[in-house]
Backbone as numpy.savetxt, mean C-alpha at the origin, in Angstrom:
# Nx Ny Nz CAx CAy CAz Cx Cy Cz
-4.70 29.31 -14.47 -5.24 28.17 -13.74 -5.93 28.67 -12.48
-7.18 28.30 -12.30 -7.90 28.78 -11.13 -7.54 27.98 -9.90
-7.77 28.60 -8.75 -7.27 28.04 -7.50 -7.90 26.68 -7.18
-9.15 26.46 -7.61 -9.81 25.22 -7.21 -9.43 24.04 -8.08
-8.66 24.30 -9.16 -8.25 23.19 -10.01 -7.15 22.39 -9.32
-7.23 21.06 -9.36 -6.14 20.26 -8.78 -4.86 20.49 -9.57
-3.77 20.67 -8.88 -2.54 20.95 -9.59 -1.35 20.15 -9.09
-1.55 19.31 -8.06 -0.47 18.43 -7.63 -0.59 17.11 -8.40
0.49 16.70 -9.03 0.54 15.44 -9.76 1.67 14.60 -9.18
1.37 13.39 -8.74 2.43 12.50 -8.27 2.74 11.47 -9.34
3.97 11.00 -9.32 4.42 9.97 -10.25 5.00 8.79 -9.49
4.56 7.59 -9.83 5.11 6.36 -9.28 5.29 5.40 -10.46
6.54 4.98 -10.70 6.82 4.14 -11.86 7.89 3.10 -11.52
8.11 2.21 -12.49 9.24 1.28 -12.41 10.34 1.68 -13.39
10.37 2.96 -13.75 11.30 3.44 -14.78 12.73 3.60 -14.27
12.92 3.68 -12.95 14.26 3.91 -12.41 14.74 5.33 -12.69
15.98 5.59 -12.31 16.55 6.93 -12.51 17.74 6.93 -13.46
18.03 5.78 -14.06 19.17 5.69 -14.95 18.85 6.30 -16.32
17.59 6.14 -16.74 17.18 6.61 -18.07 16.40 7.92 -17.96
16.01 8.43 -19.11 15.37 9.75 -19.16 13.84 9.67 -19.07
13.29 8.49 -18.90 11.84 8.32 -19.02 11.04 9.21 -18.06
11.46 9.25 -16.80 10.73 10.06 -15.82 10.83 11.55 -16.18
12.03 11.98 -16.53 12.22 13.38 -16.90 11.38 13.77 -18.12
11.26 12.85 -19.06 10.46 13.13 -20.26 8.99 13.29 -19.89
8.48 12.43 -19.00 7.08 12.57 -18.55 6.86 13.94 -17.91
7.81 14.36 -17.08 7.68 15.67 -16.44 7.72 16.80 -17.46
8.54 16.62 -18.47 8.62 17.62 -19.52 7.31 17.78 -20.27
6.65 16.65 -20.56 5.35 16.69 -21.24 4.32 17.40 -20.36
4.30 17.06 -19.07 3.35 17.70 -18.15 3.60 19.20 -18.10
4.86 19.59 -17.96 5.20 21.02 -17.85 4.87 21.78 -19.13
4.96 21.10 -20.27 4.64 21.75 -21.52 3.16 22.08 -21.65
2.33 21.31 -20.97 0.88 21.53 -21.01 0.42 22.40 -19.85
0.98 22.16 -18.68 0.66 22.96 -17.49 1.95 23.32 -16.76
2.56 24.46 -17.09 3.83 24.86 -16.47 3.73 25.05 -14.96
2.50 25.19 -14.45 2.32 25.44 -13.01 2.08 24.16 -12.22
2.06 23.03 -12.90 1.82 21.77 -12.19 2.93 21.52 -11.17
2.53 21.07 -10.01 3.48 20.71 -8.95 3.66 19.20 -9.01
4.77 18.77 -9.60 4.99 17.33 -9.84 5.85 16.78 -8.70
5.34 15.73 -8.03 6.04 15.14 -6.90 6.29 13.66 -7.19
7.54 13.24 -7.03 7.89 11.82 -7.22 7.58 11.04 -5.95
6.83 9.96 -6.09 6.65 9.04 -4.96 7.78 8.01 -4.98
7.96 7.34 -6.10 9.02 6.34 -6.22 9.15 5.94 -7.68
10.40 5.72 -8.12 10.63 5.23 -9.48 11.49 3.97 -9.49
11.74 3.42 -8.30 12.59 2.23 -8.20 11.80 0.96 -7.91
10.54 0.93 -8.31 9.78 -0.32 -8.24 10.51 -1.35 -9.11
10.67 -2.58 -8.64 11.26 -3.60 -9.53 10.44 -3.70 -10.82
11.09 -3.88 -11.97 10.37 -3.89 -13.24 9.15 -4.83 -13.23
8.03 -4.27 -13.65 6.75 -4.99 -13.78 6.16 -5.50 -12.46
6.65 -5.01 -11.32 6.16 -5.50 -10.03 4.92 -4.71 -9.61
3.76 -5.14 -10.12 2.51 -4.42 -9.87 2.15 -4.45 -8.38
2.39 -5.58 -7.72 2.01 -5.71 -6.31 2.76 -4.70 -5.45
4.07 -4.59 -5.64 4.85 -3.64 -4.84 4.41 -2.21 -5.12
4.13 -1.92 -6.39 3.66 -0.58 -6.74 2.33 -0.29 -6.07
1.43 -1.27 -6.05 0.12 -1.10 -5.43 0.27 -0.83 -3.93
1.19 -1.55 -3.29 1.43 -1.35 -1.85 1.98 0.05 -1.58
2.98 0.48 -2.34 3.59 1.79 -2.09 2.61 2.93 -2.40
1.80 2.77 -3.42 0.80 3.79 -3.71 -0.20 3.88 -2.56
-0.59 2.72 -2.02 -1.54 2.68 -0.90 -0.98 3.37 0.35
0.30 3.15 0.62 0.88 3.74 1.84 1.21 5.22 1.68
1.08 5.75 0.45 1.48 7.13 0.18 0.33 8.08 -0.11
-0.70 7.61 -0.80 -1.62 8.52 -1.49 -2.33 9.50 -0.56
-2.65 9.09 0.65 -3.49 9.94 1.50 -2.71 11.06 2.18
-1.39 11.10 1.99 -0.59 12.16 2.60 -0.42 13.36 1.67
-1.12 13.33 0.56 -1.08 14.45 -0.38 -2.35 15.28 -0.28
-2.29 16.52 -0.75 -3.48 17.38 -0.66 -4.67 16.78 -1.41
-5.86 17.11 -0.95 -7.06 16.67 -1.66 -7.01 17.17 -3.09
-7.55 16.37 -3.98 -7.59 16.63 -5.43 -6.26 16.36 -6.13
-5.29 15.81 -5.40 -4.06 15.38 -6.05 -4.37 14.34 -7.12
-3.62 14.40 -8.22 -3.74 13.41 -9.29 -2.57 12.45 -9.16
-2.87 11.21 -8.80 -1.83 10.19 -8.63 -1.68 9.40 -9.92
-0.50 9.47 -10.51 -0.22 8.76 -11.76 0.73 7.61 -11.44
0.30 6.39 -11.70 1.13 5.21 -11.46 1.30 4.46 -12.77
2.55 4.29 -13.20 2.82 3.61 -14.47 3.77 2.44 -14.21
3.21 1.33 -13.83 3.93 0.05 -13.80 3.07 -0.84 -14.68
3.55 -1.08 -15.89 2.64 -1.42 -16.99 3.19 -2.52 -17.89
3.25 -3.76 -17.39 3.76 -4.84 -18.24 2.96 -5.02 -19.53
1.69 -4.60 -19.53 0.85 -4.78 -20.71 0.83 -3.60 -21.65
1.82 -2.69 -21.54 1.81 -1.49 -22.37 1.72 -1.89 -23.86
0.84 -1.19 -24.59 0.69 -1.45 -26.01 -0.29 -2.55 -26.34
-0.72 -3.31 -25.32 -1.70 -4.39 -25.55 -3.11 -3.82 -25.41
-4.08 -4.71 -25.28 -5.47 -4.27 -25.17 -5.84 -3.87 -23.74
-4.88 -3.92 -22.82 -5.20 -3.52 -21.44 -5.69 -2.07 -21.42
-6.58 -1.79 -20.49 -7.19 -0.45 -20.43 -6.33 0.51 -19.60
-6.49 1.78 -19.87 -5.99 2.83 -18.98 -7.23 3.43 -18.32
-7.16 3.63 -17.00 -8.34 4.11 -16.29 -8.02 5.37 -15.50
-9.04 6.21 -15.36 -9.01 7.35 -14.45 -10.07 7.09 -13.40
-9.64 6.98 -12.16 -10.53 6.62 -11.06 -10.64 7.80 -10.11
-11.86 8.20 -9.83 -12.11 9.30 -8.90 -12.63 8.74 -7.60
-11.97 9.08 -6.49 -12.48 8.75 -5.16 -12.95 10.04 -4.50
-13.29 9.96 -3.23 -13.80 11.14 -2.53 -12.83 12.31 -2.61
-11.53 12.04 -2.50 -10.56 13.13 -2.39 -9.49 13.15 -3.47
-9.39 12.08 -4.29 -8.25 12.00 -5.20 -8.66 11.50 -6.58
-7.75 11.73 -7.55 -7.85 11.12 -8.87 -6.66 10.19 -9.05
-6.90 9.04 -9.66 -5.84 8.08 -9.96 -5.85 7.80 -11.45
-4.69 7.84 -12.05 -4.55 7.54 -13.47 -3.55 6.38 -13.58
-4.05 5.20 -13.96 -3.21 3.99 -13.95 -3.64 3.04 -15.07
-2.78 2.07 -15.40 -3.28 0.95 -16.19 -4.30 0.17 -15.35
-5.25 -0.47 -16.00 -6.23 -1.27 -15.25 -5.66 -2.67 -15.04
-4.68 -2.75 -14.13 -3.99 -4.03 -13.93 -3.83 -4.40 -12.46
-4.60 -3.77 -11.59 -4.53 -4.12 -10.18 -3.79 -3.13 -9.31
-3.28 -2.05 -9.89 -2.50 -1.09 -9.12 -3.28 -0.43 -7.98
-4.60 -0.43 -8.09 -5.41 0.22 -7.05 -6.03 -0.79 -6.09
-5.54 -2.02 -6.08 -6.17 -3.09 -5.29 -6.23 -2.78 -3.80
-5.15 -2.27 -3.22 -5.16 -1.94 -1.79 -6.09 -0.76 -1.53
-6.02 0.24 -2.40 -6.75 1.49 -2.15 -8.25 1.28 -2.19
-8.74 0.48 -3.14 -10.20 0.34 -3.26 -10.79 -0.54 -2.16
-9.93 -1.18 -1.36 -10.43 -1.84 -0.15 -10.80 -0.80 0.90
-10.21 0.37 0.78 -10.41 1.42 1.78 -11.29 2.56 1.26
-11.24 2.82 -0.03 -12.00 3.93 -0.62 -12.82 3.43 -1.79
-14.10 3.63 -1.74 -14.96 3.21 -2.84 -14.87 4.24 -3.96
-14.57 3.81 -5.20 -14.49 4.77 -6.31 -15.84 5.44 -6.57
-15.81 6.76 -6.79 -17.03 7.47 -7.19 -17.33 7.22 -8.66
-16.27 7.15 -9.47 -16.47 6.77 -10.88 -15.17 6.20 -11.44
-15.32 5.32 -12.41 -14.18 4.70 -13.09 -14.35 4.97 -14.58
-13.39 5.64 -15.18 -13.47 6.02 -16.58 -12.37 5.29 -17.36
-12.75 4.70 -18.48 -11.76 4.12 -19.39 -11.25 5.23 -20.30
-9.96 5.47 -20.26 -9.37 6.60 -20.98 -9.20 6.22 -22.45
-10.02 6.82 -23.32 -9.99 6.46 -24.75 -9.89 7.66 -25.69
-10.20 8.86 -25.23 -10.27 10.00 -26.15 -8.87 10.51 -26.48
-8.43 10.21 -27.70 -7.04 10.48 -28.04 -6.75 11.96 -28.31
-7.76 12.81 -28.22 -7.44 14.24 -28.37 -6.67 14.78 -27.17
-6.68 14.00 -26.06 -5.91 14.40 -24.88 -4.53 13.74 -24.85
-4.19 12.91 -25.87 -2.90 12.23 -25.93 -1.93 13.07 -26.76
-0.66 12.70 -26.73 0.26 13.24 -27.72 -0.05 12.61 -29.07
0.29 13.29 -30.15 0.01 12.72 -31.48 0.76 11.40 -31.70
0.11 10.46 -32.35 0.72 9.16 -32.72 1.42 8.49 -31.54
0.66 8.07 -30.52 1.27 7.46 -29.33 2.11 6.21 -29.66
3.27 6.14 -29.05 4.12 4.95 -29.16 3.44 3.76 -28.49
3.75 2.57 -28.95 3.17 1.38 -28.32 3.99 0.93 -27.12
5.11 1.62 -26.84 5.96 1.19 -25.72 6.16 2.26 -24.65
5.67 3.48 -24.86 5.91 4.54 -23.88 4.62 5.35 -23.67
3.62 4.67 -23.11 2.36 5.35 -22.81 2.52 6.35 -21.68
3.57 6.19 -20.85 3.83 7.18 -19.81 4.01 8.56 -20.39
4.75 8.64 -21.47 4.99 9.92 -22.14 3.79 10.38 -22.96
3.21 9.44 -23.71 2.26 9.82 -24.76 0.80 9.86 -24.31
0.49 9.18 -23.21 -0.91 9.15 -22.73 -1.00 9.62 -21.28
-0.29 8.96 -20.36 -0.44 9.28 -18.94 -0.05 10.73 -18.64
1.10 11.18 -19.13 1.56 12.54 -18.82 0.63 13.61 -19.38
0.26 13.57 -20.67 -0.63 14.64 -21.16 -2.02 14.59 -20.55
-2.54 13.41 -20.28 -3.86 13.31 -19.66 -3.81 13.87 -18.23
-2.76 13.52 -17.47 -2.62 14.05 -16.11 -2.54 15.57 -16.13
-1.77 16.12 -17.08 -1.63 17.57 -17.17 -2.97 18.23 -17.45
-3.75 17.64 -18.33 -5.05 18.24 -18.66 -6.04 18.09 -17.51
-5.95 17.00 -16.78 -6.77 16.88 -15.56 -6.40 17.99 -14.57
-5.11 18.31 -14.49 -4.68 19.35 -13.55 -5.17 20.73 -13.98
-5.52 20.87 -15.26 -6.06 22.14 -15.75 -7.58 22.20 -15.66
-8.18 21.11 -15.17 -9.60 21.19 -14.87 -10.54 20.37 -15.73
-10.03 19.60 -16.72 -10.99 18.77 -17.44 -11.51 17.69 -16.50
-12.71 17.23 -16.75 -13.35 16.23 -15.90 -12.99 14.82 -16.37
-12.86 13.88 -15.45 -12.57 12.50 -15.86 -13.56 12.00 -16.92
-14.83 12.41 -16.81 -15.86 11.94 -17.74 -15.60 12.36 -19.19
-14.74 13.36 -19.37 -14.40 13.80 -20.72 -13.38 12.87 -21.39
-12.80 11.97 -20.62 -11.71 11.14 -21.14 -12.19 9.88 -21.85
-13.45 9.49 -21.58 -13.93 8.25 -22.18 -15.14 7.72 -21.44
-15.53 6.48 -21.76 -16.75 5.91 -21.17 -16.56 5.43 -19.73
-17.66 5.42 -19.01 -17.66 4.91 -17.64 -17.68 3.39 -17.65
-16.92 2.76 -16.77 -16.97 1.31 -16.60 -17.29 1.00 -15.15
-17.58 -0.25 -14.86 -18.13 -0.59 -13.55 -17.14 -1.18 -12.57
-16.05 -1.76 -13.05 -15.14 -2.37 -12.08 -13.70 -2.36 -12.57
-12.81 -2.58 -11.61 -11.38 -2.57 -11.87 -10.81 -3.98 -11.73
-9.77 -4.27 -12.50 -9.03 -5.50 -12.27 -8.35 -5.40 -10.91
-8.31 -6.54 -10.19 -7.72 -6.52 -8.86 -6.69 -7.63 -8.69
-5.66 -7.32 -7.94 -4.69 -8.34 -7.55 -5.27 -9.17 -6.41
-4.75 -10.35 -6.26 -5.12 -11.15 -5.10 -4.21 -10.73 -3.94
-4.80 -10.06 -2.97 -4.02 -9.60 -1.81 -4.18 -10.64 -0.70
-3.09 -11.28 -0.29 -3.20 -12.32 0.74 -3.66 -11.75 2.07
-4.57 -12.44 2.71 -5.07 -12.02 4.01 -4.55 -12.98 5.08
-4.29 -12.48 6.30 -3.88 -13.37 7.38 -4.98 -14.40 7.68
-4.57 -15.53 8.22 -5.52 -16.60 8.55 -5.40 -16.96 10.02
-6.57 -17.16 10.65 -6.60 -17.66 12.02 -6.57 -19.19 11.97
-5.54 -19.78 12.55 -5.37 -21.23 12.51 -6.01 -21.88 13.73
-6.43 -23.13 13.56 -7.04 -23.87 14.67 -6.03 -24.12 15.78
-4.76 -24.05 15.45 -3.70 -24.26 16.45 -3.55 -23.06 17.38
-4.34 -22.00 17.14 -4.25 -20.81 17.99 -3.27 -19.78 17.46
-2.82 -19.97 16.22 -1.88 -19.01 15.63 -2.57 -18.16 14.58
-2.06 -16.96 14.42 -2.46 -16.07 13.33 -1.32 -16.11 12.32
-1.62 -16.58 11.10 -0.57 -16.74 10.10 -0.69 -15.67 9.02
0.37 -14.89 8.86 0.42 -13.90 7.81 1.62 -14.14 6.92
1.94 -13.17 6.08 3.11 -13.31 5.24 3.75 -11.96 4.97
5.01 -12.01 4.55 5.74 -10.79 4.21 5.24 -10.29 2.85
4.80 -9.03 2.82 4.31 -8.47 1.55 5.22 -7.39 0.98
6.16 -6.91 1.78 7.05 -5.85 1.29 8.31 -5.83 2.14
9.44 -5.54 1.51 10.71 -5.40 2.22 11.31 -4.05 1.80
11.53 -3.17 2.77 12.04 -1.85 2.41 13.56 -1.88 2.29
14.14 -0.73 1.96 15.58 -0.70 1.68 16.43 -0.94 2.93
15.82 -0.83 4.10 16.54 -1.12 5.35 16.47 -2.61 5.70
15.72 -3.38 4.91 15.57 -4.80 5.20 14.46 -5.10 6.18
13.63 -4.10 6.51 12.49 -4.35 7.39 11.46 -5.19 6.66
10.89 -6.17 7.35 9.95 -7.11 6.75 8.52 -6.69 7.10
7.82 -6.16 6.13 6.45 -5.68 6.33 5.50 -6.83 6.04
4.61 -7.12 6.98 3.67 -8.23 6.81 2.28 -7.69 6.47
1.37 -8.61 6.16 -0.02 -8.23 5.88 -0.88 -8.23 7.14
-0.25 -8.31 8.31 -0.99 -8.34 9.57 -1.13 -6.91 10.10
-2.36 -6.43 10.23 -2.61 -5.10 10.77 -2.91 -5.19 12.27
-3.01 -4.04 12.88 -3.35 -3.99 14.30 -4.71 -4.63 14.57
-5.65 -4.42 13.63 -6.98 -5.00 13.80 -6.94 -6.52 13.90
-6.11 -7.15 13.07 -5.99 -8.61 13.13 -5.38 -9.06 14.46
-4.38 -8.33 14.94 -3.76 -8.68 16.22 -4.77 -8.56 17.35
-5.54 -7.49 17.35 -6.53 -7.29 18.42 -7.61 -8.37 18.35
-8.02 -8.71 17.14 -9.00 -9.79 16.99 -8.43 -11.09 17.55
-7.17 -11.36 17.23 -6.52 -12.58 17.69 -6.41 -12.60 19.21
-5.98 -11.45 19.79 -5.90 -11.37 21.25 -7.28 -11.60 21.87
-8.30 -10.99 21.27 -9.66 -11.16 21.77 -10.10 -12.61 21.72
-9.83 -13.26 20.60 -10.22 -14.66 20.45 -9.53 -15.53 21.49
-8.21 -15.34 21.64 -7.45 -16.17 22.57 -7.83 -15.89 24.02
-8.08 -14.61 24.33 -8.50 -14.26 25.69 -9.84 -14.91 26.01
-10.75 -14.86 25.06 -12.06 -15.46 25.26 -11.95 -16.97 25.44
-11.12 -17.60 24.58 -10.97 -19.05 24.67 -10.37 -19.47 26.00
-9.37 -18.72 26.46 -8.73 -19.08 27.73 -9.65 -18.82 28.90
-10.42 -17.71 28.80 -11.37 -17.41 29.87 -12.42 -18.50 30.00
-12.93 -18.96 28.87 -13.94 -20.02 28.89 -13.34 -21.31 29.42
-12.07 -21.57 29.02 -11.43 -22.81 29.44 -11.19 -22.85 30.93
-11.03 -21.70 31.58 -10.75 -21.68 33.02 -11.99 -21.38 33.83
-13.14 -21.32 33.16 -14.38 -21.04 33.87 -14.62 -19.57 34.07
-13.74 -18.73 33.55 -13.91 -17.29 33.65 -14.41 -16.80 32.31
-15.42 -15.97 32.34 -15.97 -15.47 31.09 -15.01 -14.46 30.46
-14.48 -14.80 29.29 -13.55 -13.90 28.61 -14.31 -12.82 27.85
-13.76 -11.62 27.82 -14.39 -10.52 27.09 -13.69 -10.37 25.75
-14.46 -10.51 24.69 -13.89 -10.34 23.36 -13.60 -8.85 23.13
-12.39 -8.55 22.76 -12.01 -7.16 22.62 -12.62 -6.55 21.37
-12.98 -5.31 21.49 -13.56 -4.60 20.35 -12.50 -4.36 19.29
-12.85 -4.61 18.04 -11.93 -4.38 16.93 -12.57 -3.38 15.99
-11.86 -2.32 15.72 -12.40 -1.26 14.86 -11.91 -1.45 13.44
-12.36 -2.50 12.80 -11.98 -2.72 11.41 -10.59 -3.31 11.28
-10.22 -3.67 10.09 -8.94 -4.31 9.85 -8.00 -3.42 9.06
-8.25 -2.12 9.12 -7.32 -1.19 8.50 -6.39 -0.66 9.58
-5.19 -0.22 9.20 -4.25 0.25 10.21 -4.87 1.34 11.09
-4.79 1.14 12.41 -5.35 2.11 13.34 -4.26 2.75 14.17
-4.63 3.27 15.33 -3.62 3.86 16.20 -3.73 3.22 17.56
-2.64 3.30 18.32 -2.63 2.69 19.66 -3.66 3.34 20.57
-4.02 4.59 20.28 -5.00 5.27 21.13 -6.35 4.56 21.11
-6.63 3.85 20.01 -7.91 3.16 19.89 -7.89 1.80 20.57
-6.71 1.35 20.99 -6.58 0.01 21.51 -7.05 -0.07 22.97
-7.95 -1.01 23.30 -8.39 -1.16 24.68 -7.19 -1.42 25.61
-7.28 -0.91 26.84 -6.16 -1.04 27.78 -5.77 -2.49 28.01
-6.80 -3.37 28.05 -6.49 -4.78 28.31 -5.60 -5.35 27.22
-5.88 -4.99 25.98 -5.06 -5.55 24.90 -3.66 -4.95 24.92
-3.52 -3.70 25.40 -2.18 -3.12 25.51 -1.32 -3.96 26.44
-1.90 -4.42 27.54 -1.18 -5.27 28.48 -0.81 -6.59 27.82
-1.73 -7.13 27.01 -1.50 -8.43 26.40 -0.51 -8.36 25.23
-0.30 -7.14 24.67 0.64 -7.03 23.56 2.02 -7.58 23.95
2.37 -7.45 25.22 3.67 -7.91 25.68 3.81 -9.42 25.62
2.69 -10.13 25.51 2.75 -11.59 25.50 2.71 -12.15 24.08
2.59 -11.29 23.08 2.55 -11.77 21.70 3.90 -12.39 21.33
3.84 -13.57 20.71 5.06 -14.24 20.25 5.01 -14.36 18.74
6.05 -13.88 18.08 6.10 -13.90 16.62 7.17 -14.89 16.17
6.77 -15.81 15.29 7.71 -16.81 14.78 7.97 -16.55 13.31
9.25 -16.46 12.96 9.64 -16.31 11.56 10.78 -17.29 11.32
10.59 -18.22 10.39 11.54 -19.31 10.23 11.57 -20.15 11.50
12.75 -20.32 12.03 12.89 -21.09 13.29 13.12 -20.18 14.49
12.98 -18.89 14.27 13.25 -17.94 15.35 11.95 -17.38 15.92
11.95 -17.13 17.22 10.76 -16.59 17.88 11.14 -15.28 18.58
10.27 -14.28 18.43 10.49 -12.97 19.06 9.34 -12.73 20.03
9.66 -12.42 21.27 8.65 -12.25 22.32 8.30 -10.77 22.47
7.00 -10.47 22.47 6.52 -9.11 22.73 6.56 -8.22 21.50
5.89 -7.08 21.62 5.89 -6.06 20.58 6.63 -4.83 21.09
7.45 -4.26 20.25 8.19 -3.05 20.60 7.46 -1.82 20.07
7.80 -0.67 20.63 7.25 0.59 20.12 8.26 1.30 19.22
9.55 1.11 19.50 10.59 1.75 18.70 11.70 0.74 18.45
12.55 1.05 17.46 13.68 0.18 17.15 14.66 0.11 18.32
14.71 1.19 19.11 15.68 1.26 20.20 15.24 0.53 21.45
14.09 -0.15 21.38 13.64 -0.94 22.53 14.50 -2.18 22.75
15.29 -2.54 21.73 16.19 -3.70 21.88 17.62 -3.25 21.58
18.57 -4.11 21.93 19.98 -3.79 21.70 20.29 -3.81 20.20
21.31 -3.07 19.80 21.74 -3.06 18.40 22.04 -4.49 17.95
21.50 -4.86 16.80 21.71 -6.20 16.26 20.66 -7.20 16.67
19.76 -6.83 17.59 18.71 -7.75 18.04 17.43 -7.57 17.22
16.67 -8.66 17.04 15.40 -8.56 16.31 14.28 -8.00 17.16
13.29 -7.41 16.51 12.12 -6.90 17.21 10.92 -6.94 16.26
9.74 -6.81 16.85 8.50 -6.74 16.08 7.76 -5.49 16.53
7.29 -4.70 15.57 6.54 -3.50 15.90 5.56 -3.19 14.78
4.69 -2.21 15.03 3.82 -1.71 13.97 4.54 -0.56 13.28
4.77 -0.69 11.97 5.47 0.33 11.22 4.60 1.52 10.93
5.16 2.47 10.21 4.47 3.74 9.96 3.20 3.57 9.12
3.12 2.49 8.35 1.92 2.25 7.52 0.87 1.43 8.26
1.15 1.05 9.52 0.17 0.34 10.32 0.24 -1.17 10.22
1.23 -1.69 9.50 1.38 -3.14 9.38 2.45 -3.64 10.34
2.27 -4.89 10.79 3.26 -5.52 11.66 4.56 -5.73 10.88
5.68 -5.31 11.47 6.98 -5.43 10.81 7.95 -6.17 11.71
8.84 -6.93 11.07 9.94 -7.57 11.77 11.21 -6.82 11.35
11.98 -6.39 12.34 13.14 -5.55 12.07 14.34 -6.00 12.90
15.48 -5.47 12.57 16.69 -5.61 13.38 17.14 -4.20 13.73
17.35 -3.93 15.00 17.85 -2.62 15.38 19.23 -2.39 14.76
19.30 -1.40 13.86 20.53 -1.06 13.16 21.07 -2.22 12.32
20.17 -3.06 11.84 20.57 -4.18 11.00 19.54 -4.45 9.92
19.72 -5.54 9.19 18.87 -5.89 8.06 18.16 -7.20 8.34
16.83 -7.12 8.55 16.06 -8.32 8.92 15.98 -9.32 7.78
15.96 -8.85 6.55 15.89 -9.79 5.43 17.14 -10.68 5.40
18.31 -10.08 5.61 19.55 -10.87 5.62 19.63 -11.73 6.88
19.18 -11.19 7.98 19.26 -11.89 9.26 18.42 -13.17 9.24
17.19 -13.06 8.71 16.28 -14.21 8.72 16.34 -15.01 7.41
17.01 -14.47 6.41 17.13 -15.12 5.09 15.74 -15.46 4.53
14.93 -14.43 4.41 13.57 -14.60 3.92 13.31 -13.63 2.77
12.16 -13.81 2.13 11.79 -12.94 1.03 10.29 -12.71 1.07
9.80 -11.88 0.16 8.37 -11.63 0.09 7.63 -12.96 -0.13
6.54 -13.12 0.57 5.78 -14.36 0.45 6.05 -15.34 1.57
7.18 -15.18 2.28 7.46 -16.08 3.40 6.45 -15.88 4.52
6.12 -16.97 5.22 5.09 -16.95 6.27 5.66 -16.39 7.57
4.75 -15.84 8.35 5.07 -15.36 9.69 3.89 -15.73 10.57
4.17 -16.19 11.81 3.09 -16.64 12.68 3.12 -15.87 14.00
1.94 -15.51 14.44 1.79 -14.77 15.70 0.90 -15.58 16.62
1.29 -15.71 17.88 0.45 -16.42 18.86 0.57 -15.74 20.21
-0.34 -16.10 21.09 -0.31 -15.59 22.45 0.57 -16.45 23.31
1.50 -15.81 24.04 2.26 -16.55 25.04 1.47 -16.64 26.32
2.10 -17.06 27.39 1.39 -17.17 28.67 1.29 -15.79 29.30
0.23 -15.57 30.05 0.06 -14.30 30.75 -0.76 -14.53 32.00
């Protein structure tokens, strides 16, 4: 295997660790390319939960070396007419069912090409109708790691199926309304509100209040709606972050924290998590149990007085 060939393969599935499915996929890959570096992202996706898989793949993929082959198999339509696709972006290859698994990623990275995987010479003989992970995804990923081109796998297509990803809404009442899109094993509530949305909201409210008091408000610059860093945040908005009020259920949390330890043990807080999304947490506790909420529940952010 030459040095320039991609050789890192990641696996993300809903197969769990109780059965042998993941190990079998790795065995197939190793049988074709013994030098493949196989890395598990996650195998505990709830069964058939495409949305959660899409979110976790999005928060993970860019931390791997360029030319990594990301294989995601959360596939309720296995054995049906649903397509298997190989998608090439600027830095990565993705091998997934065409069922929305790349919905978050293609908002950030435009695919260079999308290939429908049809050439069965790259599959195991006589593929099962229930275990495409073993018979199609694993051998195709292994052969991609040995240098075959995505274009060798089948015909080019123009678009991917996409999930409906909920976006936050700016309400006329002066609130920014988002929702919980993921809950991690610590019970942290991850919302669909990014730093960009918060800054836009602060800018809008600052401008409105400035106009209302006869003072010209300056709309804060927003650098897109993808997760950014605090270094990009204008100083004025950093001051205003302390006035943000977050409402979840009947409870209200004042201000944004930088770390979990900014509040006492057992107290709620709001911060930007490692993936850049606004999160509601409990210091050393479980926010899901504390607030008795689930994915899809609403969360509202507004400006307090300043």
